[in-house]
XYZ file of C-alpha atoms in Angstrom:
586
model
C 4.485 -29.490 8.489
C 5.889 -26.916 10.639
C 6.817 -27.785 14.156
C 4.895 -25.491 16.245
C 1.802 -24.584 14.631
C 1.673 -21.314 12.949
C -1.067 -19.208 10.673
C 0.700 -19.767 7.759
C 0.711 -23.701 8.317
C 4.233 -23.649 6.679
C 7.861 -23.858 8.312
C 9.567 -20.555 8.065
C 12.735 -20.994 5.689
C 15.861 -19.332 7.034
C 17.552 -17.557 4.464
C 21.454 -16.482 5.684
C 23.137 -13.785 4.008
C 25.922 -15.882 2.294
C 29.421 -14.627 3.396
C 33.006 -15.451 1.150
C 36.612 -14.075 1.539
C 35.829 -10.543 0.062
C 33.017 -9.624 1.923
C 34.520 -10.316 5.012
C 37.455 -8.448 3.874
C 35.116 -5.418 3.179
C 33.480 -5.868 7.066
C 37.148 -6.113 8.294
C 38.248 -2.428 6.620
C 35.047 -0.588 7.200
C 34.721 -1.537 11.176
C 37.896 -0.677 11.151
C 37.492 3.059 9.386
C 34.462 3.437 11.026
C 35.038 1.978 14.639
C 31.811 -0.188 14.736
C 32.034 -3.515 15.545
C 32.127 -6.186 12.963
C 28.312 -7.239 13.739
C 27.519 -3.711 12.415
C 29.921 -3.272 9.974
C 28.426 -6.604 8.225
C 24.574 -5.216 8.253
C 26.026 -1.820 6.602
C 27.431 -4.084 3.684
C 24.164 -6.197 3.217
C 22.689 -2.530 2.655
C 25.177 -1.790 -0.261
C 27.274 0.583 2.228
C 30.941 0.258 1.648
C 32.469 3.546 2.098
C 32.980 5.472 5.662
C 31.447 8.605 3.481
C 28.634 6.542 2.338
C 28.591 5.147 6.215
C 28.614 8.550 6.799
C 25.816 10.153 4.882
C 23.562 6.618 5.927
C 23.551 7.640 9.835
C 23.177 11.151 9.368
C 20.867 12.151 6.317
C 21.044 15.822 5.664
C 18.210 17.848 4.174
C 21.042 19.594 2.292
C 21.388 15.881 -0.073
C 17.625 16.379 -1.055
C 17.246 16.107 -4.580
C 17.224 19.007 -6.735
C 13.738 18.411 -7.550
C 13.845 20.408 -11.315
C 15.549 17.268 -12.147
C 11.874 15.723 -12.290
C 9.666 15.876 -15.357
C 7.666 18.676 -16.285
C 8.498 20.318 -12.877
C 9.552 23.890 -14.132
C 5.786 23.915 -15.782
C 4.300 22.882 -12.648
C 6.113 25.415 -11.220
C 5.408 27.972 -13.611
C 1.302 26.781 -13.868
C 1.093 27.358 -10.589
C 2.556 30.762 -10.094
C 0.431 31.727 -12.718
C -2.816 31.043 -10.771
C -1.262 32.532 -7.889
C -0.574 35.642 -10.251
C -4.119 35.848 -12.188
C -5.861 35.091 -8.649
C -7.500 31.564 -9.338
C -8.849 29.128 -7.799
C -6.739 26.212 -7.073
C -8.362 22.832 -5.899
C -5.747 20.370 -4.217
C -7.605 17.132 -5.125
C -6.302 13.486 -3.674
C -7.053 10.140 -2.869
C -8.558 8.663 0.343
C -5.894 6.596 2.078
C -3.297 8.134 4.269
C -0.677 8.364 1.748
C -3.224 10.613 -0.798
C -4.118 12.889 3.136
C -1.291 13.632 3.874
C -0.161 14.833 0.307
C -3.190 16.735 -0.229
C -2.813 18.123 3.643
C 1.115 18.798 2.883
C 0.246 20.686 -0.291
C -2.468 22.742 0.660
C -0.855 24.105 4.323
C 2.001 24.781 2.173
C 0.053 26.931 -0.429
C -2.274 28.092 1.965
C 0.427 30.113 3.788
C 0.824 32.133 0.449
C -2.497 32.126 -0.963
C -5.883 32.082 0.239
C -8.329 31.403 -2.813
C -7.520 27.265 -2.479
C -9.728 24.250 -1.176
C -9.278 20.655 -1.140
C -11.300 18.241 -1.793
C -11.278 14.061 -1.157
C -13.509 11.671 -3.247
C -16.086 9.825 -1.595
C -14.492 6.179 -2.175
C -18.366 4.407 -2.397
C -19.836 7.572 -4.632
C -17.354 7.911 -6.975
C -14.795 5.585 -6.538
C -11.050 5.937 -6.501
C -9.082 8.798 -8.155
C -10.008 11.877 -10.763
C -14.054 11.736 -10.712
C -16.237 13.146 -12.780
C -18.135 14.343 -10.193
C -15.278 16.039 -8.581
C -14.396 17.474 -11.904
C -18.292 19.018 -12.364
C -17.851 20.374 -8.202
C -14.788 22.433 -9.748
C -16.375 23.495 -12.331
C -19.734 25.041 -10.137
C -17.029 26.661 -7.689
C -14.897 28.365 -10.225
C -11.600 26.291 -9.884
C -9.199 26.900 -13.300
C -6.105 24.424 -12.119
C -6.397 21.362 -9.938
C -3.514 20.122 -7.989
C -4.213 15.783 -8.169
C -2.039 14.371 -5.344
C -1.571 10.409 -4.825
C -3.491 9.445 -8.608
C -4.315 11.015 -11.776
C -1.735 8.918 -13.532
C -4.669 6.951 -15.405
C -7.534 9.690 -15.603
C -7.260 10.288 -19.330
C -10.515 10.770 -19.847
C -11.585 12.323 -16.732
C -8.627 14.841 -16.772
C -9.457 15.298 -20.804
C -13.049 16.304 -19.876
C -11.596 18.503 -17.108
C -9.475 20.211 -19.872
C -12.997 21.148 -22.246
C -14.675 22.863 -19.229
C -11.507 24.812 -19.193
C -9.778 23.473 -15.821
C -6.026 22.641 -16.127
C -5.040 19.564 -13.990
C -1.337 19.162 -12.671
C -0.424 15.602 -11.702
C 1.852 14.695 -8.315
C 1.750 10.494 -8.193
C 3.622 8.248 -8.056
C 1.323 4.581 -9.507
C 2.882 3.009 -12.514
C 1.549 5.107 -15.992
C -0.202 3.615 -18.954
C 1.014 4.085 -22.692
C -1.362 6.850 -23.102
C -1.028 9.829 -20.879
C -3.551 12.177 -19.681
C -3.936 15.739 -21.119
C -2.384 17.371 -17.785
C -0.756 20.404 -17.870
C 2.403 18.919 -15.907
C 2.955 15.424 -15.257
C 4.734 14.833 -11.822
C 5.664 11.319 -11.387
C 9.022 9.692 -10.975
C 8.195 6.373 -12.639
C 6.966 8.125 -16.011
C 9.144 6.104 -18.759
C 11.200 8.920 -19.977
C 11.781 9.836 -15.931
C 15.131 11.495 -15.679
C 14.681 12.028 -11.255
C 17.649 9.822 -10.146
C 14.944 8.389 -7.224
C 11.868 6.094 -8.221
C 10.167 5.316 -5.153
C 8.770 8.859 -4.094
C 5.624 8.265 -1.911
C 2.862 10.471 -3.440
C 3.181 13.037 -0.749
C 6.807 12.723 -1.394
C 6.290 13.707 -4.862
C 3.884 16.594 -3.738
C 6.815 17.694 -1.092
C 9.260 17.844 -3.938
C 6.595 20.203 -5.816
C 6.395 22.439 -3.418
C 10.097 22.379 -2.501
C 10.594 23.318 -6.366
C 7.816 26.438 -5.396
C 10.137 27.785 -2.176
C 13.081 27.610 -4.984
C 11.319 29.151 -7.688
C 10.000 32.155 -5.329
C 13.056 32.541 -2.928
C 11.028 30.918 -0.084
C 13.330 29.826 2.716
C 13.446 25.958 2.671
C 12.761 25.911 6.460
C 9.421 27.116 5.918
C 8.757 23.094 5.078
C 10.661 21.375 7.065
C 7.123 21.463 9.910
C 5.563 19.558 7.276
C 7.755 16.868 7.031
C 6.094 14.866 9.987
C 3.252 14.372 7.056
C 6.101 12.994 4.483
C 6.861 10.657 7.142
C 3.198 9.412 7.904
C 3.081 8.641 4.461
C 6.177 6.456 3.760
C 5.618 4.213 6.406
C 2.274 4.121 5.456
C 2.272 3.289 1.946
C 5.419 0.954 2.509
C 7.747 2.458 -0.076
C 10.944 1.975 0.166
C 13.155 3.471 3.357
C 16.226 4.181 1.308
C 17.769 6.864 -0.604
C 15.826 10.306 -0.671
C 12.749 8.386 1.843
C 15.537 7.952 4.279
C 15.885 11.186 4.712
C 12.440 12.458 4.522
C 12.124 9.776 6.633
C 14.763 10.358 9.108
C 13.809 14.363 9.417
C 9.971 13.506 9.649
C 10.280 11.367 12.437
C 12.469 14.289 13.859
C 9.296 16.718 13.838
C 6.586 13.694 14.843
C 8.572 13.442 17.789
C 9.651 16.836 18.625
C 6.911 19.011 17.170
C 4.057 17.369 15.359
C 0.804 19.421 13.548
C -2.034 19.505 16.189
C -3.765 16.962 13.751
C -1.238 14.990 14.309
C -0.888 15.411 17.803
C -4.653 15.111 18.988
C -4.176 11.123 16.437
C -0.928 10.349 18.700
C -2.490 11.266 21.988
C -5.388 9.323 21.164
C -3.388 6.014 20.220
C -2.038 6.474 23.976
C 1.572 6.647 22.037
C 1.976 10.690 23.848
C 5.341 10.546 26.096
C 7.430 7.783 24.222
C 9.432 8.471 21.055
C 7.536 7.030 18.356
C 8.991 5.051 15.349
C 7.736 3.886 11.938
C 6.032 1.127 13.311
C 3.825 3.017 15.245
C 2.920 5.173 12.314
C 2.297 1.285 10.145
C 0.080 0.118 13.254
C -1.629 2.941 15.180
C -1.835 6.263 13.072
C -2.380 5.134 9.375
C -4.702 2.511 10.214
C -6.879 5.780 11.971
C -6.440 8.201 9.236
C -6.995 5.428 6.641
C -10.693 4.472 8.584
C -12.254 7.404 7.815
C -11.981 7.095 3.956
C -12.733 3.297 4.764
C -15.938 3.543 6.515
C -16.948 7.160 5.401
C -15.386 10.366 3.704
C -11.682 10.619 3.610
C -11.897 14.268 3.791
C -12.965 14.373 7.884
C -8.934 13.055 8.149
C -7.894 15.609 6.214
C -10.011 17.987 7.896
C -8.305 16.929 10.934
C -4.773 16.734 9.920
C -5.427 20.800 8.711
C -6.824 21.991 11.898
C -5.240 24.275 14.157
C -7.062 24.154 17.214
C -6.295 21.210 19.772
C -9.730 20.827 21.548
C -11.559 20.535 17.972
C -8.534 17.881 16.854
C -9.183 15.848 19.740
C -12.759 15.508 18.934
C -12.274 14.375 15.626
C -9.694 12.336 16.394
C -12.072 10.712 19.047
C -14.436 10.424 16.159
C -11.911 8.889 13.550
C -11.054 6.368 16.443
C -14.348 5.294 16.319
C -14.458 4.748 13.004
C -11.180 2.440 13.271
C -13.035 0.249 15.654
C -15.878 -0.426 13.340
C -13.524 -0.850 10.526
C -11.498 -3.636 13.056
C -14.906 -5.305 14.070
C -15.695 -5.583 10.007
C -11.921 -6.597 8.648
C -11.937 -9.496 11.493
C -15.074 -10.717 9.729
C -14.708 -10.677 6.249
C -11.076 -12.309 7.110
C -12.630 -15.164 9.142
C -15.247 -15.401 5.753
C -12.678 -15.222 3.653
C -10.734 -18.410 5.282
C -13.590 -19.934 5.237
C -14.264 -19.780 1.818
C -10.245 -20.530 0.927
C -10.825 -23.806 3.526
C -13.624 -24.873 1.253
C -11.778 -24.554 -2.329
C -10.781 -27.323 -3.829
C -6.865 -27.946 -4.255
C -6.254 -24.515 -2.987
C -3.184 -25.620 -0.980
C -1.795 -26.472 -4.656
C -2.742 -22.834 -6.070
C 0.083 -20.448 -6.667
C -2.637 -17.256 -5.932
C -6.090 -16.805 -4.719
C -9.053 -14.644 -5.884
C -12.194 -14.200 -3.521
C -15.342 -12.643 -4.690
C -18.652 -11.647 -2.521
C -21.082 -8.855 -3.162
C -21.654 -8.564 0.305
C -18.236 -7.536 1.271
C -17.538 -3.929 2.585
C -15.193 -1.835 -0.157
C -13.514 -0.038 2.237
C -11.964 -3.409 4.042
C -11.121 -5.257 1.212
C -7.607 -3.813 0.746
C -6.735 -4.798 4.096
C -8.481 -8.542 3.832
C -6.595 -8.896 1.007
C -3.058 -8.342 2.860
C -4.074 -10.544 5.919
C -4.936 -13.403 3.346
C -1.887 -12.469 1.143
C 0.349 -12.896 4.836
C -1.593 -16.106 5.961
C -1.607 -17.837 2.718
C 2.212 -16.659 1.571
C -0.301 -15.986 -2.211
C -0.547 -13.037 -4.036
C -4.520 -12.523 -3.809
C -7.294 -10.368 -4.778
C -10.598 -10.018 -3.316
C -12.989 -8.219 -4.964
C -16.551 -7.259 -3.653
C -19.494 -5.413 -6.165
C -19.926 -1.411 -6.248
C -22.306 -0.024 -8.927
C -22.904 -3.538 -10.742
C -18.905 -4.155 -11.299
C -16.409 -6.296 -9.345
C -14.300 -4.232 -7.678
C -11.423 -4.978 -5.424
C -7.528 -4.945 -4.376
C -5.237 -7.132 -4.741
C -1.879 -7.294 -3.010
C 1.612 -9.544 -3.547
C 3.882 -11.448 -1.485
C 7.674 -10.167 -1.755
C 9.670 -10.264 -5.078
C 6.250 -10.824 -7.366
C 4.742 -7.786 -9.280
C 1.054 -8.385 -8.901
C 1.332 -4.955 -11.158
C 2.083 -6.597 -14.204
C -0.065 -9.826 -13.256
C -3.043 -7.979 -13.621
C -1.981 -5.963 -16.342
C -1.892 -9.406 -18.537
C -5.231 -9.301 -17.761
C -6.164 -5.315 -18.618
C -8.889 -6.897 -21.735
C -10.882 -8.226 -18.867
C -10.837 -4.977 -16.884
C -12.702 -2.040 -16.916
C -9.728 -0.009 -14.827
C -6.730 -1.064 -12.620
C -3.718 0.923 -11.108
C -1.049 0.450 -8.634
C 2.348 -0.601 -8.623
C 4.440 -3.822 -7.844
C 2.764 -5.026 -4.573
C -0.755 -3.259 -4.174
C -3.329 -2.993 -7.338
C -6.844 -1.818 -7.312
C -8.804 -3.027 -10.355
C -12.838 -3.148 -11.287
C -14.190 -5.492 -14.030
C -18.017 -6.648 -15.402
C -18.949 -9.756 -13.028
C -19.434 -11.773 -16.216
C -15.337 -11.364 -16.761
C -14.950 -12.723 -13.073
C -14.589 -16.231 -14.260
C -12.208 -15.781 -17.057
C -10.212 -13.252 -14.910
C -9.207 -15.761 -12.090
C -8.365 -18.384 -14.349
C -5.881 -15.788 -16.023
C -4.485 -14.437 -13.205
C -4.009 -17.439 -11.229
C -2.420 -19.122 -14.617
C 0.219 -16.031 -15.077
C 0.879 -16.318 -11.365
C 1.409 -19.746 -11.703
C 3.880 -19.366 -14.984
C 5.789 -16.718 -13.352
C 6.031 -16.987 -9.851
C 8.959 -18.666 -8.082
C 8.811 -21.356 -5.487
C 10.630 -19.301 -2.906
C 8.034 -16.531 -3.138
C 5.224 -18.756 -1.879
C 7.327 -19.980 1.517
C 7.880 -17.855 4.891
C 11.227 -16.061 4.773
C 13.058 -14.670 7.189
C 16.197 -13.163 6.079
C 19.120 -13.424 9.018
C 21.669 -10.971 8.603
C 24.107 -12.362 11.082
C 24.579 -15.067 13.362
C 26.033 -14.075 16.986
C 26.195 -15.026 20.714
C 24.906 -13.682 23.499
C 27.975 -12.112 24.067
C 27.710 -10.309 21.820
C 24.282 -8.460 22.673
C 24.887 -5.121 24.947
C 23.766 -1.768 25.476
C 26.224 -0.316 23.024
C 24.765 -2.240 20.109
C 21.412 -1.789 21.070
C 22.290 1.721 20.461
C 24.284 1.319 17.748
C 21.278 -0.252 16.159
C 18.980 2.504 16.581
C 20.982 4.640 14.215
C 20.320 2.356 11.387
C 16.454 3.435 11.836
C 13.777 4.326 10.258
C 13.044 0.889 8.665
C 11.053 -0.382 6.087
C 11.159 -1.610 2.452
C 15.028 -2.515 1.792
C 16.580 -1.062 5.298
C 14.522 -3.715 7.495
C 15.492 -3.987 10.899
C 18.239 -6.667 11.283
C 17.677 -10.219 11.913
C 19.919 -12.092 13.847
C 20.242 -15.622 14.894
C 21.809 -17.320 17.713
C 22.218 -21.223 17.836
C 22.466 -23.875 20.537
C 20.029 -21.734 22.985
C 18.299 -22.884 26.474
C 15.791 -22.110 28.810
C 17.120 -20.535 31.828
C 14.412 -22.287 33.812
C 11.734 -19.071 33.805
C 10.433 -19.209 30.724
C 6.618 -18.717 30.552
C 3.242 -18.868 28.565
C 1.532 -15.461 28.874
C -1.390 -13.319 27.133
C -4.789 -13.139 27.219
C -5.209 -16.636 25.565
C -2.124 -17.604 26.919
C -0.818 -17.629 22.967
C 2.924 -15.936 23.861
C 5.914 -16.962 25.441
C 7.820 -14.648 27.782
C 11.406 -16.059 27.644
C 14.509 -16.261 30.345
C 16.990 -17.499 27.695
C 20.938 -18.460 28.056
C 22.992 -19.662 25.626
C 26.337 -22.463 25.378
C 28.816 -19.461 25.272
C 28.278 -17.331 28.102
C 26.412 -16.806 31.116
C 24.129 -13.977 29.977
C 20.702 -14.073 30.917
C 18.423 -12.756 28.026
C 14.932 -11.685 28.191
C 12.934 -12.196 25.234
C 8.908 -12.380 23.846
C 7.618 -14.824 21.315
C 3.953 -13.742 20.180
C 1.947 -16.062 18.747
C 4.089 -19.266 19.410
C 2.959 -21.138 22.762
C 2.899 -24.326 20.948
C 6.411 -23.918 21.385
C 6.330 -23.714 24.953
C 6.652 -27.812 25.776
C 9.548 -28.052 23.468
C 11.542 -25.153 25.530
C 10.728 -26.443 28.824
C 12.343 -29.751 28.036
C 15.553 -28.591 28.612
C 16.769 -29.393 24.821
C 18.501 -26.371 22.671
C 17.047 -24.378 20.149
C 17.770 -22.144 17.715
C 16.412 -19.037 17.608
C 15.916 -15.529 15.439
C 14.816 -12.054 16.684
C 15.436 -8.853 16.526
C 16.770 -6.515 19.009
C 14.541 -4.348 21.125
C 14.561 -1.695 23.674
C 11.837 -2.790 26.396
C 9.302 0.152 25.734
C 8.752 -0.392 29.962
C 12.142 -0.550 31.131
C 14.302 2.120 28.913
C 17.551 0.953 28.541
C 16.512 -2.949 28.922
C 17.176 -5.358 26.158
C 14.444 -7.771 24.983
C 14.155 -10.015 22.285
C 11.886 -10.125 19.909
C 12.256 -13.367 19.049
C 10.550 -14.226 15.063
C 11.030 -18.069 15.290
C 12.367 -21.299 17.088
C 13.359 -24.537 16.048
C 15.403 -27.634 17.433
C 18.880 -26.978 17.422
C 19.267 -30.325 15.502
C 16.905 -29.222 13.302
C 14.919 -32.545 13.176
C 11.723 -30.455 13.015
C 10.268 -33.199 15.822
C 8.877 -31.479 18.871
């Protein structure tokens, strides 16, 4: 048992990065080359950076080490397809799916084309009518309007027979995604998609607008476009890969790194009216705030109703009309909060009242009554809570259909791919999977998963880690590495932000409960080294409040923050405590 009470009812393992002769060695020579201190030096290594070049090209990406994307798949006959129906004046259709990451490609994609070409439309399933990605319906709407080549952004890895039916009413489909493919792939015209087996891209983890970016940076090539002409769209490339949590490393980091460049400086009016409306206008904005205040908004409208009103936004021009509908897709995010806050309490509930759950490596939920648009994100609270991969699944159309989602270092992917007999259709990749089945296969299907999970899943992946990257003093903690440590964002997926830990700490006597159920603590902290006085906030751990008032040390990690009310102020954010002597009594 844990010894202050937290959701997860476990104790939070902390996992050091081990250190030996060499890799201090390596620390020693590149401070030295670089001039950073040793601190920094270290956190550079634990990314894989050795070299001052490599150091180098890490703190300042350059749009110029993009990719050349013709070394991706079938990209010269995208390319070519596409010119073609620019050529014989077609219709084109930019076609995506409904969560932020399928928006914003579809939104990149068609801006892009739209500058260029005016006989285009885009068009957004309806997630309860027809379900996620290629539709048949969607397919038939082409069809009535004239459209000869659809442009499928963020899916269409799977849609054999969708894309196949598309190809007998004469419509050519190309494919931008970025979900793990079958065996069998679909009858598309060009197949854009970094994880296809015989990939030759040197980068994997493209977000699907990323993928649609690199198709239309191949287009500016191919037609002797300027490459600046994109560079205002890369504020959407952003959006999605903090989003869609891919990882913030090679080619992402510098999408990444330029598309927070343009959020801040010079973000679409869509984008604009969203930011103004999460009160985030005036303050430089970082990934974060794209994880916790603007994807959740765009997401709700494809959660609650059509996904295409956030596209519809993130197109328009006009600033009065994008702060309506950004008022209006606000509104929609607090229903969506209002219904995800009950389905999660249900859901606990229900995992309270299962027998030997506590013993279960994984956990599958089921109710008809649940809302389809909420599941997704159910499914992640329980999967954080419960340290299990999980799936909940509600019922659409007579089948069981749901999300499931992973804890870190398990491929849920492949989990539910043992189990592709049972399903009627599943997609994804390593940590998110949606997946639909006949209720009668319900039964066999959890008793499959949960027995893979079981077989493959190691101990460590089921516990709360937090991985410290170094150990320091107060002493250590200034103004010069707070902004040091700026320049190692944007983080995410394997470039966190660091993780430090300092030992033997005390209250300086100020120390406080706050919040609105009195559930933080806001810290005065000193430690046995030096006389610094460091402010810090612990959210969601009061219960540790008696131990720090007693006067005894404690150990503490956090990371290192920039009060968002005081520039230039350090605070930490402080991840967990325990007893110096680690007797795990309070």
């Amino acid at each position: 048992m844990q010894f202050f009470e937290k959701d997860s009812q476990q104790q939070v393992k902390w996992n050091y990065i081990q250190t030996s002769p060499e890799r201090e060695a390596a620390v020693k020579e590149l401070s030295e080359k670089i001039g950073m201190s040793p601190v920094l030096a270290g956190l550079l290594i634990n990314r894989g950076i050795k070299t001052e070049s490599a150091a180098k090209r890490f703190f300042r990406p350059m749009l110029n080490e993009l990719i050349d994307p013709f070394l991706m798949n079938d990209m010269d006959v995208a390319v070519d397809r596409l010119n073609d129906a620019i050529g014989r004046k077609e219709r084109i259709m930019v076609y995506g799916d409904y969560d932020v990451d399928g928006c914003t490609a579809v939104t990149l994609v068609y801006k892009f084309i739209l500058q260029f070409y005016s006989n285009i439309e885009y068009y957004i399933p309806d997630r309860y009518e027809e379900g996620y990605g290629v539709s048949l319906k969607g397919i038939d709407y082409a069809k009535e309007h004239d459209v000869k080549l659809i442009i499928v952004l963020d899916c269409g890895i799977k849609a054999t027979k969708e894309i196949a039916y598309a190809k007998s009413l004469g419509i050519d489909f190309i494919i931008c995604d970025h979900h793990e493919p079958d065996d069998e792939m679909p009858p598309a015209v060009a197949i854009l998609n970094p994880k296809r087996d015989d990939s030759t891209y040197p980068f994997r983890h493209l977000s699907g607008c990323g993928v649609g970016f690199k198709f239309m940076q191949a287009f500016t090539k191919n037609n002797g476009i300027p490459f600046s002409r994109l560079i205002p769209l890369l504020d959407l490339c952003v959006v999605s890969i903090a989003a869609d949590i891919v990882p913030v490393s090679g080619e992402n980091r510098i999408l990444a790194f330029h598309g927070l460049k343009q959020l801040n400086q010079n973000p679409s009016v869509g984008l604009k009216a969203i930011i103004e409306i999460c009160g985030l206008s005036n303050r430089e904005l970082t990934m974060n705030d794209i994880v916790f205040k603007l994807g959740p908004r765009i997401n709700a409208s494809g959660r609650m109703q059509n996904g295409k009103e956030a596209v519809d936004l993130l197109v328009e021009k006009d600033i009065t009309k994008a702060l309506c509908a950004a008022t209006h897709i606000n509104e929609y995010n607090e229903q969506r909060k209002d219904i995800d806050k009950q389905m999660t309490e249900e859901a606990n509930q229900i995992v309270a009242k299962l027998e030997n759950q506590q013993h279960q490596a994984s956990i599958v939920l089921y109710d008809e009554n649940w809302k389809k648009g909420v599941i997704g994100i159910v499914a992640s609270r329980l999967t954080e809570i419960y340290i299990r991969p999980t799936v909940v699944l509600t019922i659409i159309d007579g089948m069981a259909t749901g999300s499931a989602r992973s804890v870190a270092g398990f491929d849920i992917y492949n989990a539910i791919k043992s189990c592709r007999d049972l399903l009627e259709n599943f997609g994804g990749h390593t940590y998110a999977v949606g997946l639909s089945m006949k209720v009668e296969n319900l039964k066999e299907f959890k008793k499959r998963f949960q027995d893979y999970v079981s077989e493959h899943i190691l101990p460590e992946q089921t516990q709360a880690i937090l991985d410290v990257e170094e150990v320091i003093d107060f002493k250590d903690i200034n103004k010069k590495l707070l902004n040091d440590l700026k320049k190692f964002a944007p983080h995410g997926p394997f470039n966190t932000k660091p993780i430090f830990c300092t030992r033997n700490v005390y209250d300086y006597g100020t120390s406080k409960v706050v919040g609105k159920h009195q559930e933080h603590i806001k810290l005065e902290l000193v430690d046995s080294k030096s006389s610094n006085v460091m402010n810090g906030i612990a959210f969601g751990q009061s219960a540790a409040a008696r131990y720090i008032k007693s006067k005894r040390s404690f150990d503490i990690v956090y990371t290192i923050e920039e009060n968002i009310y005081k520039r230039g102020e350090i605070q930490l954010q402080i991840e967990d405590i325990k007893p110096s002597d680690d007797d795990g009594q309070i």
